[in-house]
C-alpha cells in the first residue's frame, strides 16, 4: 500500500516496492523480464497524551498512545514504562502514583516491520502541604492596665515553605498583623490571645495563650527553708526559697542577706558563719512587675552572747488567689492561716504506712478550709457540676513538677494550695480532698497506674464517683465499676490546661492498674472493671 505517496515502505528485509513487466515473444516463447525497486521501512512516531502531569498523591494519570503514527504501515505494539512499578502494553493505560517525586514516563511503539520509536514525558507528584506551626511568646507575663505587652511570633515555622501572614487576636476585640506586635490592655481581666499563621499554600496554624491583666500588683510571698537553725562556727548553712510564690505573676529574683555583711543572689544558697552569735537571714523576692517582699529566719551559731533576736511576727494568714477556666473565666481567693501552714509542714510524710494516702486526705485540721474551697467551687448546687469545676481548678492551680526540690514525698492539700506546684500525688490528694467534702454521696479513689506498659507503677490518678446523668451523657469516656459504683478517670497533673473528666490520655486498661486507695476507707485492696460503652 502506498497510502497516497506512490511508495510502499518495507521493513528491515525490504519488500517489492515497484515492479514493471516487459514482455517479448520469441519462437512462441513468452519471456517475462521483471525489474524491482526496494525502499527502506520508515520508523513509527511515538506520541504521549496524559490528562494530568502534576498533582498530590494519590495521583491517577490516564495515558494515551493512540496518537502515535506510522507513515508507511501500522503501529503494532505499545510498551509503557511509568518510572516506577510494572510496565504496560495497553494503548491507553492508567497508572496511580502514591509517593511524591518526579517520574519519567516512556512510550516505545513498534510497527509491523519491527521498527520502533520512543517518546517521554515527566509526571510530577507533589507532597501535600503541611500546615505551619504557630508559636509565640510575650513579655511581661502579667501587666497593669494600659501597660504594653510585646508579642513575638518569630519562632513560628513552616516545614515545607514559608509563612506569609501573622494574624493576632488579643481577646479584647483588637486585632493586628505582623511577626512582632505590641498591644496595651485597658482593663483588668484574663484575655485569650490567638495567633494564626498562614503559609505560602494557604494552610493555617493556630496557637492561643492567656494573659493576665491585674488591677493592682500583689507582692510576692517568699518562704525560707534552712538546713538547720542552730550551727557551730564553720558549719555550712543551706538555704532554699522552696514554697515561695507570686499571687499574680512570677518571682524573677531572690536576694539573700545572711546578717553578717554577706549577700548573694539566687536559690538555693549556702553560707558559713565564722563567729558565734545570732543572725537574721533575710530573703527578698522580686516579682515580674518589680514588687518586693522579704522573709526572715533567725539562725544561732554557737552559744549566743546575747538573747536571741526574735523572729518578726508572721502574717496571720496567707492570701492565695486563683484563676481558671470552666465554662468561662472563674476566680477565687483563699485566706490560709499561717499556723495551719506551719502545722502541715511539720507532719510525717510516710505514705507506705498502714493508712497510705488516707492521712493526707482525711486529716481534720483542714476540714474548714476544704469546705470553704468546695463552696467557692460549687455550681448550681450540683455535685456533678462541682466535681468537674473542681477538676479544672486543680489542673490550673497546681503547676505540674516531678518531685519538686525539697519535697520528695506527698504533700498535704494546704501545702499544695500555698505552693501551687506539685507532682501527680500532690494534685490527686488535693482533688480527692475537695471531693470528699460532699460526704456519703461522693467518692474519690487514688489509683496507681502504669502509663508506659513496663509493668511498673509510675503515675497517680483519681477515680471520682459520677452520677447517672454523666454516664448517660459520656458513655465513651473512661468509666470504671468498683464495688458496684461507677467512677470516672480524672487526670489532675497537666499543669495549667484542661482535660475533661473521663478523658484518659494514657489509654489505661485493666492490667495497667496496680493499687486503688479508698482514701475514705483506708484500703487499697480494690478491683476495678472497665465499663464498656454500649
Short mmCIF file of C-alpha atoms in Angstrom, two decimals:
data_model
loop_
_atom_site.label_atom_id
_atom_site.label_comp_id
_atom_site.label_asym_id
_atom_site.label_seq_id
_atom_site.Cartn_x
_atom_site.Cartn_y
_atom_site.Cartn_z
CA UNK A 1 0.00 0.00 0.00
CA UNK A 2 1.46 3.39 -0.90
CA UNK A 3 -1.04 5.41 1.26
CA UNK A 4 -1.20 8.15 -1.35
CA UNK A 5 2.58 8.60 -1.74
CA UNK A 6 3.26 6.40 -4.71
CA UNK A 7 5.62 4.40 -2.48
CA UNK A 8 5.31 1.37 -0.25
CA UNK A 9 7.89 1.27 2.56
CA UNK A 10 9.21 -2.00 3.79
CA UNK A 11 10.62 -3.36 6.95
CA UNK A 12 14.18 -4.33 7.69
CA UNK A 13 14.38 -7.03 4.96
CA UNK A 14 12.89 -4.82 2.22
CA UNK A 15 9.91 -5.75 0.08
CA UNK A 16 8.92 -5.31 -3.51
CA UNK A 17 8.04 -1.69 -3.90
CA UNK A 18 7.60 -1.01 -7.64
CA UNK A 19 7.57 -3.55 -10.47
CA UNK A 20 7.23 -3.20 -14.24
CA UNK A 21 6.78 -6.06 -16.78
CA UNK A 22 8.45 -6.19 -20.21
CA UNK A 23 7.10 -8.88 -22.45
CA UNK A 24 8.66 -10.23 -25.60
CA UNK A 25 7.63 -13.09 -27.91
CA UNK A 26 10.29 -15.19 -29.49
CA UNK A 27 9.79 -18.59 -31.03
CA UNK A 28 6.32 -18.61 -29.47
CA UNK A 29 8.02 -18.35 -26.09
CA UNK A 30 6.88 -15.55 -23.74
CA UNK A 31 9.77 -14.15 -21.82
CA UNK A 32 8.79 -12.05 -18.77
CA UNK A 33 11.52 -9.82 -17.53
CA UNK A 34 10.76 -8.37 -14.13
CA UNK A 35 12.58 -5.42 -12.50
CA UNK A 36 12.16 -4.38 -8.71
CA UNK A 37 12.96 -1.13 -6.82
CA UNK A 38 13.34 -1.54 -2.95
CA UNK A 39 12.75 1.38 -0.35
CA UNK A 40 13.67 1.25 3.44
CA UNK A 41 10.89 0.97 6.09
CA UNK A 42 10.24 4.25 7.94
CA UNK A 43 10.02 4.01 11.77
CA UNK A 44 6.79 4.97 13.54
CA UNK A 45 6.38 8.17 15.56
CA UNK A 46 5.56 7.80 19.27
CA UNK A 47 3.30 10.40 20.87
CA UNK A 48 2.10 10.51 24.52
CA UNK A 49 -1.02 12.23 25.78
CA UNK A 50 -1.88 12.48 29.53
CA UNK A 51 -4.88 14.01 31.29
CA UNK A 52 -2.73 15.39 34.15
CA UNK A 53 1.01 15.83 34.65
CA UNK A 54 1.16 17.27 38.18
CA UNK A 55 -0.69 16.77 41.48
CA UNK A 56 -0.67 15.39 45.01
CA UNK A 57 -0.67 11.68 45.85
CA UNK A 58 -2.53 9.52 45.17
CA UNK A 59 -2.26 10.89 41.63
CA UNK A 60 -4.11 8.90 38.93
CA UNK A 61 -2.93 9.61 35.37
CA UNK A 62 -4.71 8.43 32.22
CA UNK A 63 -2.11 7.98 29.46
CA UNK A 64 -2.96 7.72 25.73
CA UNK A 65 -0.63 6.43 22.99
CA UNK A 66 -3.22 6.25 20.18
CA UNK A 67 -1.88 9.42 18.56
CA UNK A 68 1.31 7.56 17.67
CA UNK A 69 1.57 7.05 13.85
CA UNK A 70 3.43 5.04 11.21
CA UNK A 71 3.83 6.73 7.81
CA UNK A 72 4.28 3.57 5.78
CA UNK A 73 2.46 1.00 7.81
CA UNK A 74 0.77 0.49 11.16
CA UNK A 75 1.78 0.61 14.84
CA UNK A 76 1.63 -2.95 16.02
CA UNK A 77 2.70 -2.71 19.72
CA UNK A 78 2.94 -0.27 22.65
CA UNK A 79 5.38 -0.60 25.55
CA UNK A 80 4.98 1.77 28.54
CA UNK A 81 7.37 2.47 31.43
CA UNK A 82 5.93 4.68 34.19
CA UNK A 83 9.11 5.45 36.13
CA UNK A 84 8.00 3.06 38.87
CA UNK A 85 6.07 -0.16 39.23
CA UNK A 86 5.05 -2.55 36.47
CA UNK A 87 5.12 -1.70 32.73
CA UNK A 88 2.08 -1.86 30.42
CA UNK A 89 1.38 -2.81 26.80
CA UNK A 90 -2.02 -1.14 26.56
CA UNK A 91 -2.74 1.70 24.13
CA UNK A 92 -4.44 3.76 26.88
CA UNK A 93 -3.08 2.64 30.26
CA UNK A 94 -3.88 4.20 33.65
CA UNK A 95 -1.33 4.50 36.47
CA UNK A 96 -1.58 5.65 40.11
CA UNK A 97 1.37 7.39 41.82
CA UNK A 98 1.35 7.08 45.62
CA UNK A 99 4.64 8.77 46.55
CA UNK A 100 5.95 12.30 45.88
CA UNK A 101 8.64 12.66 43.24
CA UNK A 102 9.34 13.23 39.54
CA UNK A 103 8.72 10.26 37.26
CA UNK A 104 9.86 9.83 33.63
CA UNK A 105 7.16 8.09 31.58
CA UNK A 106 8.36 6.46 28.33
CA UNK A 107 6.33 5.02 25.45
CA UNK A 108 8.01 2.81 22.83
CA UNK A 109 5.93 1.94 19.74
CA UNK A 110 6.86 -0.72 17.16
CA UNK A 111 5.47 -1.03 13.62
CA UNK A 112 4.53 -4.12 11.59
CA UNK A 113 8.07 -4.45 10.23
CA UNK A 114 9.80 -4.19 13.63
CA UNK A 115 10.94 -0.57 13.53
CA UNK A 116 10.46 1.32 16.79
CA UNK A 117 10.40 4.84 18.21
CA UNK A 118 10.15 6.28 21.74
CA UNK A 119 8.78 9.39 23.43
CA UNK A 120 8.97 10.53 27.07
CA UNK A 121 7.21 12.96 29.41
CA UNK A 122 7.64 13.84 33.11
CA UNK A 123 4.97 13.43 35.78
CA UNK A 124 5.49 15.46 38.97
CA UNK A 125 3.87 14.18 42.18
CA UNK A 126 3.91 16.92 44.82
CA UNK A 127 3.92 16.24 48.57
CA UNK A 128 0.79 17.55 50.37
CA UNK A 129 1.26 20.90 52.02
CA UNK A 130 1.84 20.74 55.78
CA UNK A 131 0.24 23.40 57.93
CA UNK A 132 2.60 25.87 59.61
CA UNK A 133 3.24 25.71 63.35
CA UNK A 134 2.27 28.83 65.28
CA UNK A 135 4.49 29.69 68.26
CA UNK A 136 4.60 32.92 70.20
CA UNK A 137 5.89 34.41 73.42
CA UNK A 138 5.06 37.62 75.22
CA UNK A 139 6.57 39.89 77.86
CA UNK A 140 5.76 40.72 80.55
CA UNK A 141 3.59 37.78 81.56
CA UNK A 142 1.37 39.94 83.79
CA UNK A 143 0.70 43.65 83.35
CA UNK A 144 -1.24 46.51 84.81
CA UNK A 145 -3.93 48.32 82.78
CA UNK A 146 -2.55 50.49 79.95
CA UNK A 147 0.82 48.74 80.06
CA UNK A 148 2.06 47.42 76.72
CA UNK A 149 2.67 43.74 76.05
CA UNK A 150 5.25 42.73 73.43
CA UNK A 151 4.20 39.69 71.37
CA UNK A 152 6.76 37.78 69.29
CA UNK A 153 5.92 35.02 66.78
CA UNK A 154 9.40 34.65 65.29
CA UNK A 155 9.67 31.04 66.48
CA UNK A 156 6.74 30.01 64.26
CA UNK A 157 7.80 27.77 61.37
CA UNK A 158 6.65 26.10 58.15
CA UNK A 159 8.48 22.89 57.28
CA UNK A 160 7.72 22.87 53.55
CA UNK A 161 7.50 26.53 52.64
CA UNK A 162 7.30 29.88 54.37
CA UNK A 163 4.87 31.87 56.47
CA UNK A 164 3.26 34.75 54.63
CA UNK A 165 0.88 36.18 57.24
CA UNK A 166 0.76 36.58 61.03
CA UNK A 167 -2.71 37.42 62.38
CA UNK A 168 -3.33 38.32 66.04
CA UNK A 169 -6.49 38.49 68.14
CA UNK A 170 -5.88 39.93 71.59
CA UNK A 171 -9.07 38.83 73.31
CA UNK A 172 -10.35 42.36 73.85
CA UNK A 173 -11.68 42.92 70.33
CA UNK A 174 -8.41 44.28 68.94
CA UNK A 175 -6.54 42.60 66.07
CA UNK A 176 -3.18 43.12 64.36
CA UNK A 177 -0.86 41.63 61.76
CA UNK A 178 2.89 41.15 61.87
CA UNK A 179 5.53 38.84 63.22
CA UNK A 180 6.16 41.05 66.28
CA UNK A 181 3.47 43.37 67.63
CA UNK A 182 2.74 45.43 70.74
CA UNK A 183 -0.64 45.78 72.42
CA UNK A 184 -1.89 47.55 75.57
CA UNK A 185 -4.84 46.29 77.63
CA UNK A 186 -7.19 48.90 79.06
CA UNK A 187 -8.94 46.96 81.81
CA UNK A 188 -8.04 44.14 84.23
CA UNK A 189 -9.00 40.59 83.32
CA UNK A 190 -7.85 37.36 81.74
CA UNK A 191 -7.53 37.57 77.95
CA UNK A 192 -7.11 34.75 75.43
CA UNK A 193 -4.60 35.75 72.76
CA UNK A 194 -4.85 33.88 69.44
CA UNK A 195 -2.13 33.76 66.76
CA UNK A 196 -2.91 32.46 63.27
CA UNK A 197 -0.12 31.95 60.77
CA UNK A 198 -0.75 31.33 57.06
CA UNK A 199 1.81 29.69 54.77
CA UNK A 200 2.55 30.16 51.06
CA UNK A 201 -0.01 27.47 50.14
CA UNK A 202 -2.80 28.89 52.29
CA UNK A 203 -2.59 26.40 55.18
CA UNK A 204 -3.23 27.81 58.66
CA UNK A 205 -1.67 27.08 62.05
CA UNK A 206 -3.13 28.39 65.33
CA UNK A 207 -1.86 28.87 68.88
CA UNK A 208 -3.53 30.55 71.84
CA UNK A 209 -2.49 31.55 75.33
CA UNK A 210 -3.87 33.52 78.25
CA UNK A 211 -2.50 36.79 79.54
CA UNK A 212 -3.44 38.25 82.90
CA UNK A 213 -4.06 41.98 83.30
CA UNK A 214 -4.20 42.75 87.01
CA UNK A 215 -5.81 45.62 88.83
CA UNK A 216 -3.07 46.10 91.43
CA UNK A 217 0.15 44.16 91.55
CA UNK A 218 0.44 41.92 94.61
CA UNK A 219 3.81 41.44 96.24
CA UNK A 220 5.50 38.03 96.05
CA UNK A 221 5.37 35.67 99.04
CA UNK A 222 8.91 34.46 99.88
CA UNK A 223 9.46 31.36 102.02
CA UNK A 224 12.73 30.32 103.66
CA UNK A 225 13.83 26.74 104.26
CA UNK A 226 17.14 26.14 106.08
CA UNK A 227 19.16 23.01 106.78
CA UNK A 228 19.41 23.92 110.49
CA UNK A 229 18.53 26.79 112.81
CA UNK A 230 21.43 26.02 115.18
CA UNK A 231 25.01 25.74 113.92
CA UNK A 232 28.57 25.69 115.16
CA UNK A 233 31.09 28.14 113.71
CA UNK A 234 32.42 26.76 110.43
CA UNK A 235 29.29 24.75 109.68
CA UNK A 236 27.65 25.30 106.30
CA UNK A 237 24.10 26.68 106.25
CA UNK A 238 21.99 25.60 103.27
CA UNK A 239 19.06 27.85 102.34
CA UNK A 240 16.24 27.40 99.86
CA UNK A 241 13.31 29.51 98.66
CA UNK A 242 11.07 26.46 98.13
CA UNK A 243 7.41 27.34 98.52
CA UNK A 244 7.85 30.98 97.50
CA UNK A 245 5.26 32.22 95.02
CA UNK A 246 3.75 35.31 93.45
CA UNK A 247 -0.08 35.50 93.58
CA UNK A 248 -0.47 37.31 90.25
CA UNK A 249 2.71 36.75 88.29
CA UNK A 250 6.11 35.20 88.83
CA UNK A 251 9.17 35.76 91.00
CA UNK A 252 12.12 36.84 88.89
CA UNK A 253 14.88 37.21 91.51
CA UNK A 254 15.91 36.21 95.03
CA UNK A 255 18.44 38.05 97.21
CA UNK A 256 19.87 36.70 100.49
CA UNK A 257 21.29 38.74 103.37
CA UNK A 258 22.93 36.46 105.95
CA UNK A 259 23.14 39.11 108.67
CA UNK A 260 26.95 39.24 108.84
CA UNK A 261 27.52 41.55 105.88
CA UNK A 262 27.36 38.75 103.30
CA UNK A 263 24.86 38.90 100.44
CA UNK A 264 24.17 36.61 97.49
CA UNK A 265 21.53 36.03 94.85
CA UNK A 266 19.61 33.04 93.52
CA UNK A 267 18.27 29.90 95.12
CA UNK A 268 19.39 27.63 96.65
CA UNK A 269 22.22 29.37 98.52
CA UNK A 270 24.79 28.43 101.16
CA UNK A 271 26.82 30.32 103.75
CA UNK A 272 29.33 29.62 106.52
CA UNK A 273 29.43 31.71 109.70
CA UNK A 274 32.87 32.22 111.20
CA UNK A 275 31.85 33.67 114.56
CA UNK A 276 29.31 32.77 117.21
CA UNK A 277 26.21 34.84 117.50
CA UNK A 278 22.60 35.17 116.46
CA UNK A 279 21.98 36.15 112.86
CA UNK A 280 18.92 37.07 110.89
CA UNK A 281 18.80 35.57 107.38
CA UNK A 282 16.67 37.75 105.12
CA UNK A 283 15.31 36.59 101.76
CA UNK A 284 13.95 39.29 99.45
CA UNK A 285 11.88 38.20 96.46
CA UNK A 286 11.13 40.46 93.48
CA UNK A 287 8.29 39.76 91.04
CA UNK A 288 7.96 40.47 87.31
CA UNK A 289 6.40 43.89 87.99
CA UNK A 290 9.06 44.99 90.46
CA UNK A 291 7.21 44.39 93.74
CA UNK A 292 9.40 43.16 96.61
CA UNK A 293 8.71 41.23 99.79
CA UNK A 294 11.06 39.84 102.45
CA UNK A 295 11.03 36.89 104.85
CA UNK A 296 13.34 36.47 107.85
CA UNK A 297 14.74 33.40 109.63
CA UNK A 298 16.85 33.55 112.81
CA UNK A 299 19.99 31.37 113.00
CA UNK A 300 22.02 30.68 116.18
CA UNK A 301 25.73 29.98 115.76
CA UNK A 302 27.50 28.53 118.82
CA UNK A 303 26.48 29.88 122.23
CA UNK A 304 24.92 33.29 121.73
CA UNK A 305 26.32 36.09 123.90
CA UNK A 306 23.02 37.91 123.92
CA UNK A 307 19.40 36.82 123.97
CA UNK A 308 18.21 35.68 120.56
CA UNK A 309 16.59 38.23 118.37
CA UNK A 310 13.02 37.09 117.97
CA UNK A 311 11.63 36.45 114.52
CA UNK A 312 9.22 39.09 113.37
CA UNK A 313 5.59 38.19 113.89
CA UNK A 314 4.41 36.06 110.98
CA UNK A 315 1.43 37.20 109.00
CA UNK A 316 -1.85 35.96 110.39
CA UNK A 317 -2.77 34.40 107.07
CA UNK A 318 -1.57 33.76 103.54
CA UNK A 319 -3.78 35.17 100.80
CA UNK A 320 -3.96 32.92 97.74
CA UNK A 321 -5.77 33.93 94.55
CA UNK A 322 -6.55 31.58 91.68
CA UNK A 323 -7.90 31.99 88.14
CA UNK A 324 -9.02 29.15 85.86
CA UNK A 325 -11.43 28.38 83.01
CA UNK A 326 -14.52 26.20 83.18
CA UNK A 327 -17.40 27.42 81.04
CA UNK A 328 -15.75 30.84 81.18
CA UNK A 329 -13.15 32.55 83.35
CA UNK A 330 -13.51 31.92 87.09
CA UNK A 331 -11.54 33.09 90.13
CA UNK A 332 -11.48 32.69 93.89
CA UNK A 333 -9.41 33.76 96.89
CA UNK A 334 -8.43 31.74 99.96
CA UNK A 335 -7.07 33.10 103.21
CA UNK A 336 -4.98 30.29 104.72
CA UNK A 337 -3.89 30.73 108.36
CA UNK A 338 -0.12 30.76 108.76
CA UNK A 339 -0.50 28.44 111.75
CA UNK A 340 -2.25 25.87 109.53
CA UNK A 341 0.57 26.02 107.01
CA UNK A 342 3.17 25.58 109.76
CA UNK A 343 1.26 22.62 111.20
CA UNK A 344 1.20 20.68 107.93
CA UNK A 345 4.81 21.38 107.05
CA UNK A 346 5.80 19.60 110.26
CA UNK A 347 3.81 16.36 109.77
CA UNK A 348 5.09 12.90 108.79
CA UNK A 349 5.23 12.00 105.09
CA UNK A 350 5.41 8.20 105.09
CA UNK A 351 2.80 7.17 102.52
CA UNK A 352 3.63 3.49 102.89
CA UNK A 353 2.30 3.33 106.44
CA UNK A 354 -0.87 1.39 107.20
CA UNK A 355 -3.24 4.21 106.27
CA UNK A 356 -1.45 5.08 103.00
CA UNK A 357 -2.72 8.22 101.26
CA UNK A 358 -5.69 8.49 103.63
CA UNK A 359 -3.75 10.53 106.17
CA UNK A 360 -3.19 13.27 103.58
CA UNK A 361 -6.87 13.43 102.58
CA UNK A 362 -8.61 12.84 105.92
CA UNK A 363 -6.57 14.94 108.37
CA UNK A 364 -9.27 17.01 110.13
CA UNK A 365 -7.23 20.19 110.61
CA UNK A 366 -8.02 21.41 107.08
CA UNK A 367 -11.71 20.43 107.02
CA UNK A 368 -12.96 24.00 107.37
CA UNK A 369 -10.65 25.21 104.61
CA UNK A 370 -11.67 22.37 102.24
CA UNK A 371 -15.36 23.12 102.81
CA UNK A 372 -14.69 26.80 102.15
CA UNK A 373 -12.93 25.82 98.92
CA UNK A 374 -15.75 23.47 97.91
CA UNK A 375 -18.35 26.19 98.45
CA UNK A 376 -16.33 28.57 96.28
CA UNK A 377 -16.30 25.92 93.53
CA UNK A 378 -19.98 24.99 93.90
CA UNK A 379 -22.01 25.23 90.67
CA UNK A 380 -25.81 25.10 90.60
CA UNK A 381 -25.73 23.34 93.97
CA UNK A 382 -24.74 20.25 91.96
CA UNK A 383 -22.25 17.56 92.96
CA UNK A 384 -21.67 16.59 89.33
CA UNK A 385 -21.04 20.13 88.07
CA UNK A 386 -18.86 20.97 91.06
CA UNK A 387 -16.51 17.98 90.76
CA UNK A 388 -15.93 18.91 87.10
CA UNK A 389 -15.32 22.55 88.04
CA UNK A 390 -13.01 21.40 90.86
CA UNK A 391 -11.00 19.28 88.42
CA UNK A 392 -10.48 22.30 86.16
CA UNK A 393 -9.44 24.33 89.23
CA UNK A 394 -6.82 21.79 90.36
CA UNK A 395 -5.41 21.38 86.85
CA UNK A 396 -4.88 25.14 86.62
CA UNK A 397 -3.95 25.92 90.23
CA UNK A 398 -1.20 23.29 90.58
CA UNK A 399 1.71 23.56 88.16
CA UNK A 400 2.97 20.05 87.49
CA UNK A 401 6.56 19.42 88.57
CA UNK A 402 8.02 15.97 89.11
CA UNK A 403 9.20 15.68 92.73
CA UNK A 404 9.83 19.39 93.35
CA UNK A 405 13.15 20.16 95.01
CA UNK A 406 12.91 19.57 98.74
CA UNK A 407 9.65 17.63 98.51
CA UNK A 408 10.49 14.02 97.66
CA UNK A 409 7.22 12.92 99.30
CA UNK A 410 3.46 13.58 99.11
CA UNK A 411 2.23 16.90 100.42
CA UNK A 412 -0.91 17.89 102.25
CA UNK A 413 -3.59 19.91 100.41
CA UNK A 414 -2.81 23.10 102.35
CA UNK A 415 0.82 22.97 101.25
CA UNK A 416 -0.13 22.39 97.62
CA UNK A 417 -2.64 25.26 97.67
CA UNK A 418 0.01 27.62 99.04
CA UNK A 419 2.94 26.49 96.88
CA UNK A 420 0.90 25.95 93.66
CA UNK A 421 3.32 23.31 92.48
CA UNK A 422 3.41 19.56 92.90
CA UNK A 423 3.59 16.18 91.24
CA UNK A 424 0.79 13.74 90.45
CA UNK A 425 0.47 12.63 94.09
CA UNK A 426 0.04 16.19 95.37
CA UNK A 427 -2.59 17.27 92.82
CA UNK A 428 -4.50 13.98 93.21
CA UNK A 429 -4.58 14.35 97.01
CA UNK A 430 -5.86 17.93 96.69
CA UNK A 431 -8.64 16.91 94.29
CA UNK A 432 -9.70 13.96 96.44
CA UNK A 433 -9.80 16.24 99.50
CA UNK A 434 -12.21 18.60 97.75
CA UNK A 435 -14.46 15.78 96.51
CA UNK A 436 -14.74 14.09 99.91
CA UNK A 437 -16.39 17.20 101.42
CA UNK A 438 -19.65 16.13 99.75
CA UNK A 439 -19.98 13.30 102.27
CA UNK A 440 -21.60 9.93 101.68
CA UNK A 441 -22.67 10.60 98.08
CA UNK A 442 -19.13 11.43 96.99
CA UNK A 443 -16.29 9.12 96.17
CA UNK A 444 -12.64 9.66 95.28
CA UNK A 445 -10.13 6.85 94.87
CA UNK A 446 -6.40 7.34 94.34
CA UNK A 447 -5.13 4.89 91.73
CA UNK A 448 -1.54 3.95 90.90
CA UNK A 449 -1.15 3.09 87.22
CA UNK A 450 1.44 2.06 84.66
CA UNK A 451 1.38 4.52 81.74
CA UNK A 452 4.13 3.06 79.53
CA UNK A 453 3.48 -0.70 79.63
CA UNK A 454 6.62 -1.70 81.54
CA UNK A 455 4.64 -3.24 84.43
CA UNK A 456 5.97 -0.61 86.86
CA UNK A 457 3.70 1.87 88.65
CA UNK A 458 4.70 5.38 87.53
CA UNK A 459 1.67 7.67 87.98
CA UNK A 460 -1.17 8.54 90.37
CA UNK A 461 -4.64 9.50 89.10
CA UNK A 462 -8.07 9.89 90.70
CA UNK A 463 -11.20 7.84 90.09
CA UNK A 464 -14.15 10.03 91.09
CA UNK A 465 -17.69 8.78 91.54
CA UNK A 466 -20.09 10.10 88.90
CA UNK A 467 -23.85 10.38 88.63
CA UNK A 468 -26.07 8.53 86.16
CA UNK A 469 -26.52 11.68 84.09
CA UNK A 470 -22.76 11.82 83.46
CA UNK A 471 -22.63 8.15 82.47
CA UNK A 472 -25.52 8.60 80.03
CA UNK A 473 -24.00 11.75 78.53
CA UNK A 474 -20.47 10.33 78.18
CA UNK A 475 -20.64 6.54 77.69
CA UNK A 476 -17.46 6.60 75.59
CA UNK A 477 -15.24 8.05 78.32
CA UNK A 478 -13.01 6.16 80.75
CA UNK A 479 -15.55 4.79 83.25
CA UNK A 480 -14.89 2.06 85.83
CA UNK A 481 -17.07 -0.07 88.09
CA UNK A 482 -15.69 -0.58 91.60
CA UNK A 483 -17.69 -2.24 94.40
CA UNK A 484 -20.91 -1.69 92.44
CA UNK A 485 -20.36 2.05 91.90
CA UNK A 486 -19.28 3.88 88.75
CA UNK A 487 -16.22 6.12 88.69
CA UNK A 488 -14.69 8.34 86.01
CA UNK A 489 -10.99 8.71 85.30
CA UNK A 490 -9.61 12.12 86.38
CA UNK A 491 -6.14 13.35 85.37
CA UNK A 492 -5.05 16.12 87.74
CA UNK A 493 -1.41 16.65 86.74
CA UNK A 494 -1.44 18.56 83.46
CA UNK A 495 0.00 21.94 84.54
CA UNK A 496 -2.44 24.65 83.64
CA UNK A 497 -4.50 23.22 80.78
CA UNK A 498 -7.83 21.41 81.00
CA UNK A 499 -8.54 17.73 80.45
CA UNK A 500 -12.21 16.95 80.96
CA UNK A 501 -13.46 14.40 83.47
CA UNK A 502 -13.36 10.91 81.98
CA UNK A 503 -10.72 11.73 79.36
CA UNK A 504 -7.77 9.32 79.74
CA UNK A 505 -4.66 10.44 77.81
CA UNK A 506 -2.83 7.22 78.71
CA UNK A 507 -5.35 4.63 77.49
CA UNK A 508 -5.31 2.79 80.84
CA UNK A 509 -6.52 -0.82 80.71
CA UNK A 510 -7.26 -3.38 83.43
CA UNK A 511 -3.70 -4.69 83.54
CA UNK A 512 -2.25 -1.17 83.97
CA UNK A 513 -3.87 -0.63 87.40
CA UNK A 514 -1.62 -1.52 90.35
CA UNK A 515 -3.36 -0.23 93.50
CA UNK A 516 -6.61 1.54 94.30
CA UNK A 517 -6.74 3.50 97.55
CA UNK A 518 -10.13 4.21 99.05
CA UNK A 519 -8.97 7.28 100.97
CA UNK A 520 -12.20 7.30 102.96
CA UNK A 521 -11.93 3.65 103.97
CA UNK A 522 -8.13 3.41 104.27
CA UNK A 523 -7.83 0.39 101.97
CA UNK A 524 -6.07 -0.31 98.71
CA UNK A 525 -7.27 -3.85 98.02
CA UNK A 526 -9.95 -2.97 95.46
CA UNK A 527 -10.68 -4.29 91.98
CA UNK A 528 -11.79 -2.19 89.01
CA UNK A 529 -13.69 -3.28 85.90
CA UNK A 530 -13.73 -1.11 82.77
CA UNK A 531 -17.26 -0.05 81.84
CA UNK A 532 -17.59 -0.65 78.10
CA UNK A 533 -19.76 1.75 76.13
CA UNK A 534 -22.82 0.10 74.54
#
